[in-house]
């Protein structure tokens, strides 16, 4: 679990604010739900034979003996929330969320135990038009963030009957090559053979080349849904690859699934993953409302944003260098007045005392563009001495009534 430090926060803010405005432009509304849920909310939705439920959840019994878990993902809790609050009626519901998720994974590059996701969900719209819309919405976000290198992969998982038939066929194949599989993969074969498709092991991948392919088991409706999605993506000029080995780590997906992958992040290159989950609402005790959504991993996106070097630490505009108790009070008072008059202005007042020299050092380290100096002389004459910390200009004395005007002009030039 990592701390997010001030030096990195600009990239987080950029991602979050762009996501917020892009989602709003598609009519999505934000929902915030608790970090803790009853464990069964996740086990029922995600599936018992998945990595997340089998070994990644932070679960504990609370004082009443109820089993609770820190949320490993957003969707299951959101379905719980929309059902509990009666939000599913009439119109399709478009929601987005952001926040920390928790999984007890082996820590490695690209995987932490607390990580952050931003996700979007649509409930009550069954057609591929909504799938396509979610995909172009995410693409718009990448564009706004200047992330042009992401690759979109899509696949269809069909409905649950088709998947069950395929699962049996795949299982038969995997059992036939079982002698060649490692221990871990053999376990997967027993518990959740579809997940073997997801393997990153080169040998397993080469064995999979002869395995049956899910696409051949799809019925008419599933084929039509997938073709509908591809038609729309083509019309919207969205580039994609069909990856018929793409499955998702959670059981609730059906029909189309998709992922955006970056080549710049090493082995854990997926920055956004999603798909359709038409049985999830029913599984959680609601009417059969269809659902589709995605979740993006903020840490990985932040790394890409930072690599581009477009974000920098937010620096204050002004550092107040103040000599003596009287100057201290006047400085704080003046800073308040300036903040009242100039929105967005950022001022740091030197706290406590300190020689001019040490205060100027602090001013410099703060990154401020200007130092406003108030000492005895300035107090007498109702002036401020201004020193430009990043420009080679002589210092100036400005009378207080002219200060706001001066500062506004300076800000405009920045
Ligand atoms: P994988 O097969 O790689 O384990 P997953 O199915 O567990 O993926 P999702 O649950 O779909 O992944 O999560 C969506 C996105 O959230 C991922 O693509 C990734 O960007 C991010 N993510 C998931 N787990 C972690 C983690 N432990 N640390 C950082 N980011 C994560
Ligand atoms: Mg995982």
Coordinates of C-alpha atoms and ligand atoms in Angstrom, one line a residue:
X1 CA 0.0 0.0 0.0
X2 CA 1.6 3.2 -1.2
X3 CA 1.4 6.8 0.0
X4 CA 0.6 9.3 -2.7
X5 CA 2.9 12.2 -2.1
X6 CA 2.5 15.9 -3.0
X7 CA 5.1 15.6 -5.7
X8 CA 2.8 13.2 -7.6
X9 CA -0.6 14.7 -6.8
X10 CA -0.8 16.8 -9.9
X11 CA -1.0 13.8 -12.2
X12 CA -3.7 12.3 -10.0
X13 CA -5.7 15.5 -10.1
X14 CA -5.3 15.7 -13.9
X15 CA -6.6 12.2 -14.3
X16 CA -9.5 12.7 -11.9
X17 CA -10.6 16.0 -13.2
X18 CA -10.5 15.0 -16.9
X19 CA -12.4 11.8 -16.1
X20 CA -15.0 13.8 -14.2
X21 CA -15.6 16.2 -17.1
X22 CA -15.6 13.5 -19.8
X23 CA -18.0 11.4 -17.9
X24 CA -20.3 14.4 -17.3
X25 CA -20.3 15.1 -21.0
X26 CA -21.9 11.6 -21.5
X27 CA -24.5 12.1 -18.8
X28 CA -22.9 9.9 -16.2
X29 CA -23.5 10.8 -12.5
X30 CA -21.1 10.0 -9.7
X31 CA -21.9 7.5 -6.9
X32 CA -19.9 7.0 -3.7
X33 CA -20.3 3.9 -1.7
X34 CA -18.6 2.4 1.4
X35 CA -15.2 0.8 1.3
X36 CA -16.6 -2.2 3.3
X37 CA -19.4 -4.5 2.3
X38 CA -20.6 -7.8 3.6
X39 CA -18.3 -10.4 2.2
X40 CA -21.2 -12.1 0.4
X41 CA -21.7 -9.1 -1.8
X42 CA -18.4 -9.9 -3.4
X43 CA -18.4 -13.7 -3.2
X44 CA -21.8 -13.9 -4.9
X45 CA -21.0 -11.4 -7.6
X46 CA -17.3 -12.1 -8.4
X47 CA -17.5 -15.9 -8.1
X48 CA -15.8 -18.2 -5.6
X49 CA -13.3 -19.7 -8.0
X50 CA -11.7 -16.4 -9.0
X51 CA -8.3 -15.1 -7.8
X52 CA -10.0 -12.1 -6.2
X53 CA -12.3 -14.2 -3.9
X54 CA -10.1 -17.2 -3.5
X55 CA -7.0 -15.4 -2.2
X56 CA -7.1 -11.6 -2.6
X57 CA -9.8 -10.3 -0.3
X58 CA -9.2 -8.6 2.9
X59 CA -12.0 -10.2 5.0
X60 CA -12.6 -10.2 8.7
X61 CA -15.4 -10.8 11.2
X62 CA -16.6 -7.6 12.8
X63 CA -17.9 -7.4 16.4
X64 CA -21.3 -8.8 15.5
X65 CA -19.6 -11.8 13.9
X66 CA -20.6 -10.6 10.4
X67 CA -18.0 -11.3 7.7
X68 CA -17.0 -8.0 6.0
X69 CA -14.5 -7.3 3.3
X70 CA -12.7 -4.3 2.0
X71 CA -13.9 -3.8 -1.5
X72 CA -11.6 -5.5 -4.1
X73 CA -13.5 -3.7 -7.0
X74 CA -16.4 -1.3 -7.4
X75 CA -19.1 -3.0 -9.4
X76 CA -20.5 -5.5 -6.9
X77 CA -21.0 -2.8 -4.3
X78 CA -22.6 -0.5 -6.8
X79 CA -25.1 -3.1 -7.8
X80 CA -25.8 -3.6 -4.1
X81 CA -26.3 0.2 -3.7
X82 CA -28.5 0.7 -6.7
X83 CA -30.8 -2.1 -5.5
X84 CA -30.9 -1.0 -1.9
X85 CA -31.7 2.6 -2.9
X86 CA -34.2 1.7 -5.6
X87 CA -32.4 3.5 -8.3
X88 CA -33.3 1.0 -11.0
X89 CA -36.5 2.1 -12.6
X90 CA -37.4 3.7 -16.0
X91 CA -34.4 5.1 -17.6
X92 CA -31.0 3.4 -17.9
X93 CA -28.7 4.4 -15.1
X94 CA -25.3 5.9 -16.0
X95 CA -22.9 6.0 -13.0
X96 CA -19.3 6.5 -12.4
X97 CA -17.1 6.1 -9.3
X98 CA -13.6 6.5 -8.1
X99 CA -11.6 5.4 -5.1
X100 CA -9.4 2.9 -3.4
X101 CA -9.7 -0.9 -3.8
X102 CA -8.0 -3.6 -1.8
X103 CA -6.5 -6.9 -2.9
X104 CA -4.0 -9.1 -1.1
X105 CA -1.9 -9.7 -4.2
X106 CA 1.8 -10.4 -4.4
X107 CA 3.2 -6.9 -4.6
X108 CA 5.1 -6.3 -7.8
X109 CA 5.5 -3.6 -10.4
X110 CA 2.0 -2.5 -11.4
X111 CA 0.2 -4.3 -8.6
X112 CA -0.3 -2.9 -5.1
X113 CA -2.6 -4.0 -2.3
X114 CA -4.4 -0.8 -2.1
X115 CA -4.9 0.7 -5.6
X116 CA -7.3 3.1 -7.1
X117 CA -9.8 2.7 -9.8
X118 CA -12.1 5.0 -11.7
X119 CA -15.0 3.2 -13.3
X120 CA -18.2 3.7 -15.1
X121 CA -21.3 1.5 -15.3
X122 CA -24.6 1.5 -17.3
X123 CA -27.5 -0.4 -16.0
X124 CA -30.7 -1.2 -18.1
X125 CA -29.4 -1.0 -21.6
X126 CA -28.8 -4.3 -23.3
X127 CA -27.6 -3.4 -26.8
X128 CA -24.1 -3.0 -28.1
X129 CA -24.7 0.7 -28.6
X130 CA -24.0 1.3 -25.0
X131 CA -20.9 -0.9 -25.1
X132 CA -19.6 1.2 -27.9
X133 CA -20.4 4.4 -26.1
X134 CA -18.5 3.4 -23.1
X135 CA -15.5 2.6 -25.3
X136 CA -15.5 5.9 -27.1
X137 CA -16.0 7.7 -23.7
X138 CA -12.8 6.0 -22.4
X139 CA -11.0 6.8 -25.7
X140 CA -12.0 10.5 -25.3
X141 CA -10.4 10.4 -21.9
X142 CA -7.2 9.0 -23.3
X143 CA -7.1 11.7 -25.9
X144 CA -7.7 14.4 -23.3
X145 CA -4.8 13.0 -21.3
X146 CA -2.6 12.8 -24.3
X147 CA -2.3 9.0 -24.0
X148 CA -2.1 7.9 -27.6
X149 CA -0.3 4.6 -27.3
X150 CA -3.1 2.5 -25.8
X151 CA -4.3 -0.6 -27.7
X152 CA -7.9 -1.7 -27.5
X153 CA -8.6 -5.4 -27.4
X154 CA -12.1 -6.9 -27.5
X155 CA -13.7 -10.3 -27.3
X156 CA -17.0 -11.9 -26.8
X157 CA -17.7 -14.3 -23.9
X158 CA -21.2 -15.2 -25.1
X159 CA -24.0 -16.0 -22.7
X160 CA -23.6 -18.4 -19.8
X161 CA -24.9 -21.4 -21.6
X162 CA -22.5 -21.0 -24.5
X163 CA -19.7 -20.4 -22.1
X164 CA -20.6 -23.5 -20.2
X165 CA -20.4 -25.6 -23.3
X166 CA -17.1 -24.1 -24.3
X167 CA -15.8 -24.5 -20.8
X168 CA -16.4 -28.3 -21.1
X169 CA -14.6 -28.4 -24.4
X170 CA -11.7 -26.4 -23.2
X171 CA -11.5 -28.5 -20.0
X172 CA -11.4 -31.7 -22.1
X173 CA -8.5 -30.2 -24.1
X174 CA -6.6 -29.0 -21.1
X175 CA -6.9 -32.4 -19.4
X176 CA -5.5 -34.0 -22.5
X177 CA -2.4 -31.8 -22.2
X178 CA -2.3 -31.8 -18.5
X179 CA 1.0 -33.7 -18.3
X180 CA 2.6 -30.6 -19.8
X181 CA 1.1 -28.1 -17.4
X182 CA 2.7 -26.7 -14.3
X183 CA 1.2 -27.2 -10.9
X184 CA -0.4 -23.7 -10.7
X185 CA -2.1 -24.0 -14.1
X186 CA -3.3 -27.5 -13.3
X187 CA -5.1 -26.1 -10.3
X188 CA -6.6 -23.4 -12.5
X189 CA -7.8 -26.1 -14.9
X190 CA -9.7 -27.7 -12.1
X191 CA -11.2 -24.6 -10.6
X192 CA -11.7 -22.2 -13.5
X193 CA -10.4 -23.4 -16.8
X194 CA -11.4 -20.2 -18.7
X195 CA -8.8 -18.4 -16.6
X196 CA -6.1 -20.6 -18.2
X197 CA -6.6 -18.5 -21.3
X198 CA -5.4 -15.6 -19.4
X199 CA -2.0 -17.3 -18.6
X200 CA 1.1 -15.3 -19.1
X201 CA 3.3 -18.4 -19.2
X202 CA 4.9 -18.9 -22.7
X203 CA 4.6 -22.7 -22.6
X204 CA 1.0 -22.6 -21.6
X205 CA 0.3 -20.0 -24.3
X206 CA 1.9 -22.2 -27.0
X207 CA -0.3 -25.2 -25.8
X208 CA -3.3 -22.9 -26.1
X209 CA -2.7 -22.4 -29.8
X210 CA -4.4 -25.8 -30.4
X211 CA -7.2 -25.3 -27.9
X212 CA -10.8 -24.8 -28.9
X213 CA -11.8 -21.1 -29.4
X214 CA -14.8 -19.6 -27.7
X215 CA -15.9 -17.7 -30.8
X216 CA -16.9 -21.0 -32.4
X217 CA -19.4 -21.7 -29.6
X218 CA -21.3 -18.5 -29.8
X219 CA -25.0 -18.6 -30.7
X220 CA -26.8 -16.2 -33.1
X221 CA -27.7 -13.6 -30.5
X222 CA -24.2 -13.4 -29.1
X223 CA -22.7 -13.1 -32.6
X224 CA -25.2 -10.4 -33.5
X225 CA -24.3 -8.5 -30.3
X226 CA -20.6 -8.7 -31.0
X227 CA -21.0 -7.8 -34.7
X228 CA -23.1 -4.9 -33.6
X229 CA -20.4 -3.6 -31.4
X230 CA -17.8 -4.0 -34.1
X231 CA -19.9 -2.2 -36.6
X232 CA -20.3 0.7 -34.3
X233 CA -16.6 0.9 -33.4
X234 CA -15.8 0.9 -37.1
X235 CA -18.2 3.7 -37.8
X236 CA -16.8 5.7 -34.9
X237 CA -13.3 5.0 -36.2
X238 CA -12.1 3.3 -33.1
X239 CA -9.2 0.9 -33.7
X240 CA -9.3 -2.4 -32.0
X241 CA -8.0 -6.0 -32.2
X242 CA -10.2 -9.0 -31.5
X243 CA -8.3 -11.1 -29.0
X244 CA -10.1 -14.4 -28.7
X245 CA -8.2 -15.3 -25.6
X246 CA -9.3 -12.3 -23.7
X247 CA -11.3 -13.3 -20.6
X248 CA -11.8 -11.3 -17.4
X249 CA -10.7 -12.1 -13.9
X250 CA -14.2 -11.9 -12.5
X251 CA -17.0 -14.4 -13.2
X252 CA -19.8 -12.0 -13.8
X253 CA -18.9 -11.0 -17.3
X254 CA -20.9 -12.0 -20.4
X255 CA -21.0 -11.0 -24.1
X256 CA -18.4 -8.4 -24.9
X257 CA -15.3 -7.7 -22.8
X258 CA -12.5 -5.2 -23.6
X259 CA -9.2 -4.0 -22.3
X260 CA -6.8 -1.2 -23.1
X261 CA -3.2 -2.1 -22.8
X262 CA -0.1 0.0 -22.8
X263 CA 3.3 -1.3 -24.0
X264 CA 5.1 1.2 -21.7
X265 CA 4.3 -0.5 -18.3
X266 CA 6.0 -3.9 -18.4
X267 CA 4.1 -7.0 -17.7
X268 CA 1.1 -5.3 -16.0
X269 CA 0.1 -3.2 -19.0
X270 CA -3.7 -3.2 -18.7
X271 CA -4.9 0.2 -17.8
X272 CA -8.6 -0.2 -18.2
X273 CA -10.8 -3.3 -18.4
X274 CA -14.5 -3.9 -18.7
X275 CA -17.3 -5.6 -20.3
X276 CA -20.9 -6.6 -20.0
X277 CA -22.5 -8.4 -17.0
X278 CA -26.1 -9.1 -17.8
X279 CA -26.8 -11.5 -14.9
X280 CA -25.1 -9.6 -12.1
X281 CA -28.1 -7.5 -11.0
X282 CA -30.3 -10.6 -10.8
X283 CA -27.6 -12.5 -9.0
X284 CA -27.6 -9.7 -6.4
X285 CA -31.3 -10.1 -5.9
X286 CA -32.7 -7.6 -8.4
X287 CA -34.7 -7.8 -11.6
X288 CA -32.8 -8.9 -14.6
X289 CA -31.3 -5.5 -15.5
X290 CA -28.4 -5.7 -17.9
X291 CA -25.1 -4.0 -17.0
X292 CA -21.9 -3.0 -18.7
X293 CA -19.0 -1.1 -17.4
X294 CA -15.2 -0.7 -17.1
X295 CA -12.7 0.1 -14.4
X296 CA -9.3 1.8 -15.0
X297 CA -6.3 1.4 -12.8
X298 CA -5.3 4.9 -11.6
X299 CA -1.7 4.0 -10.6
X300 CA -0.9 2.7 -14.0
X301 CA -2.5 5.7 -15.8
X302 CA -0.7 8.1 -13.4
X303 CA 2.6 6.5 -14.3
X304 CA 1.9 7.1 -18.0
X305 CA 0.8 10.7 -17.4
X306 CA 4.0 11.3 -15.3
X307 CA 6.2 9.7 -18.0
X308 CA 4.9 12.3 -20.4
X309 CA 6.2 14.9 -18.0
X310 CA 3.3 17.3 -18.6
X311 CA 2.3 17.7 -15.0
X312 CA 4.4 19.6 -12.4
X313 CA 4.0 20.3 -8.8
X314 CA 1.6 23.2 -8.1
X315 CA 3.7 26.1 -6.8
X316 CA 2.6 29.1 -4.8
X317 CA 2.5 32.5 -6.5
X318 CA 3.8 34.5 -3.6
X319 CA 5.9 33.9 -0.5
X320 CA 5.6 36.6 2.2
X321 CA 8.9 37.4 3.9
X322 CA 8.0 39.1 7.2
X323 CA 10.4 40.7 9.6
X324 CA 9.1 41.0 13.2
X325 CA 5.8 40.5 15.0
X326 CA 4.2 43.6 13.6
X327 CA 5.1 42.6 10.1
X328 CA 3.8 39.1 10.8
X329 CA 0.3 40.3 11.6
X330 CA 0.2 42.8 8.7
X331 CA 1.5 40.0 6.3
X332 CA -1.2 37.6 7.3
X333 CA -3.8 40.3 7.0
X334 CA -2.6 41.4 3.6
X335 CA -2.5 37.8 2.4
X336 CA -6.2 37.4 3.4
X337 CA -7.1 40.6 1.5
X338 CA -5.3 39.5 -1.6
X339 CA -7.0 36.0 -1.5
X340 CA -10.3 37.8 -1.2
X341 CA -9.7 39.8 -4.3
X342 CA -7.9 37.4 -6.6
X343 CA -9.4 33.9 -6.9
X344 CA -7.0 31.1 -7.3
X345 CA -4.1 33.1 -5.8
X346 CA -1.8 31.0 -3.7
X347 CA 0.3 32.7 -1.0
X348 CA 2.5 31.3 1.7
X349 CA 3.3 33.4 4.7
X350 CA 6.6 32.8 6.4
X351 CA 5.7 31.1 9.7
X352 CA 7.4 32.4 12.9
X353 CA 10.6 34.4 12.6
X354 CA 13.9 34.0 10.7
X355 CA 16.5 36.1 9.2
X356 CA 15.8 37.6 5.8
X357 CA 18.4 35.2 4.4
X358 CA 16.7 32.1 5.8
X359 CA 13.3 33.4 4.8
X360 CA 14.5 34.0 1.2
X361 CA 15.9 30.5 1.1
X362 CA 12.5 29.1 2.1
X363 CA 10.8 31.3 -0.4
X364 CA 13.1 29.9 -3.1
X365 CA 12.5 26.3 -2.1
X366 CA 8.7 26.8 -2.0
X367 CA 8.8 27.4 -5.7
X368 CA 7.0 30.7 -5.5
X369 CA 7.4 33.2 -8.3
X370 CA 7.4 36.3 -6.1
X371 CA 8.6 37.3 -2.6
X372 CA 6.6 40.1 -0.9
X373 CA 8.8 41.6 1.8
X374 CA 7.3 43.5 4.7
X375 CA 9.7 45.0 7.3
X376 CA 9.8 48.1 9.4
X377 CA 10.2 50.4 6.4
X378 CA 7.4 48.9 4.4
X379 CA 5.1 49.2 7.5
X380 CA 5.9 52.9 7.9
X381 CA 5.2 53.7 4.3
X382 CA 2.4 51.3 3.6
X383 CA 4.3 49.5 0.9
X384 CA 5.5 46.1 -0.1
X385 CA 8.8 45.3 -1.6
X386 CA 8.5 42.8 -4.4
X387 CA 11.3 40.5 -5.5
X388 CA 10.9 38.3 -8.5
X389 CA 12.4 35.0 -7.6
X390 CA 12.4 33.5 -11.1
X391 CA 13.1 36.5 -13.3
X392 CA 16.1 38.7 -13.5
X393 CA 14.5 42.1 -12.6
X394 CA 15.3 44.6 -10.0
X395 CA 13.1 44.6 -6.9
X396 CA 10.3 47.2 -6.7
X397 CA 8.4 49.0 -4.0
X398 CA 4.7 49.1 -4.5
X399 CA 2.2 51.1 -2.5
X400 CA -0.5 48.9 -1.0
X401 CA -3.5 50.4 -3.1
X402 CA -1.6 49.5 -6.3
X403 CA -0.7 46.0 -5.2
X404 CA -3.8 44.1 -6.5
X405 CA -3.4 45.7 -9.9
X406 CA 0.3 44.9 -10.1
X407 CA -0.3 41.3 -9.0
X408 CA -3.1 40.8 -11.6
X409 CA -0.8 42.0 -14.3
X410 CA 2.0 39.7 -13.2
X411 CA -0.4 36.8 -13.0
X412 CA -1.6 37.4 -16.5
X413 CA 1.9 37.2 -17.8
X414 CA 2.5 33.8 -16.2
Ligands
LIG1 P1 -5.4 -9.3 -13.8 O1 -5.8 -10.4 -14.7 O2 -4.2 -8.5 -14.4 O3 -5.1 -9.6 -12.4 P2 -7.9 -8.2 -13.0 O4 -8.9 -8.9 -13.7 O5 -7.6 -8.5 -11.6 O6 -6.5 -8.2 -13.9 P3 -9.6 -5.9 -12.9 O7 -10.2 -6.4 -11.7 O8 -10.3 -5.9 -14.2 O9 -8.2 -6.6 -13.1 O10 -9.1 -4.4 -12.7 C1 -9.2 -3.4 -13.6 C2 -7.9 -2.6 -13.7 O11 -7.5 -2.1 -12.3 C3 -6.7 -3.3 -14.1 O12 -6.6 -3.4 -15.5 C4 -5.5 -2.6 -13.5 O13 -5.3 -1.4 -14.3 C5 -6.1 -2.1 -12.2 N1 -5.7 -3.1 -11.1 C6 -6.2 -4.2 -10.8 N2 -5.6 -4.8 -9.8 C7 -4.6 -3.9 -9.4 C8 -3.6 -3.9 -8.4 N3 -3.4 -4.9 -7.5 N4 -2.7 -2.9 -8.4 C9 -2.8 -1.8 -9.3 N5 -3.8 -1.8 -10.2 C10 -4.6 -2.8 -10.3
LIG2 MG1 -6.0 -9.5 -10.6

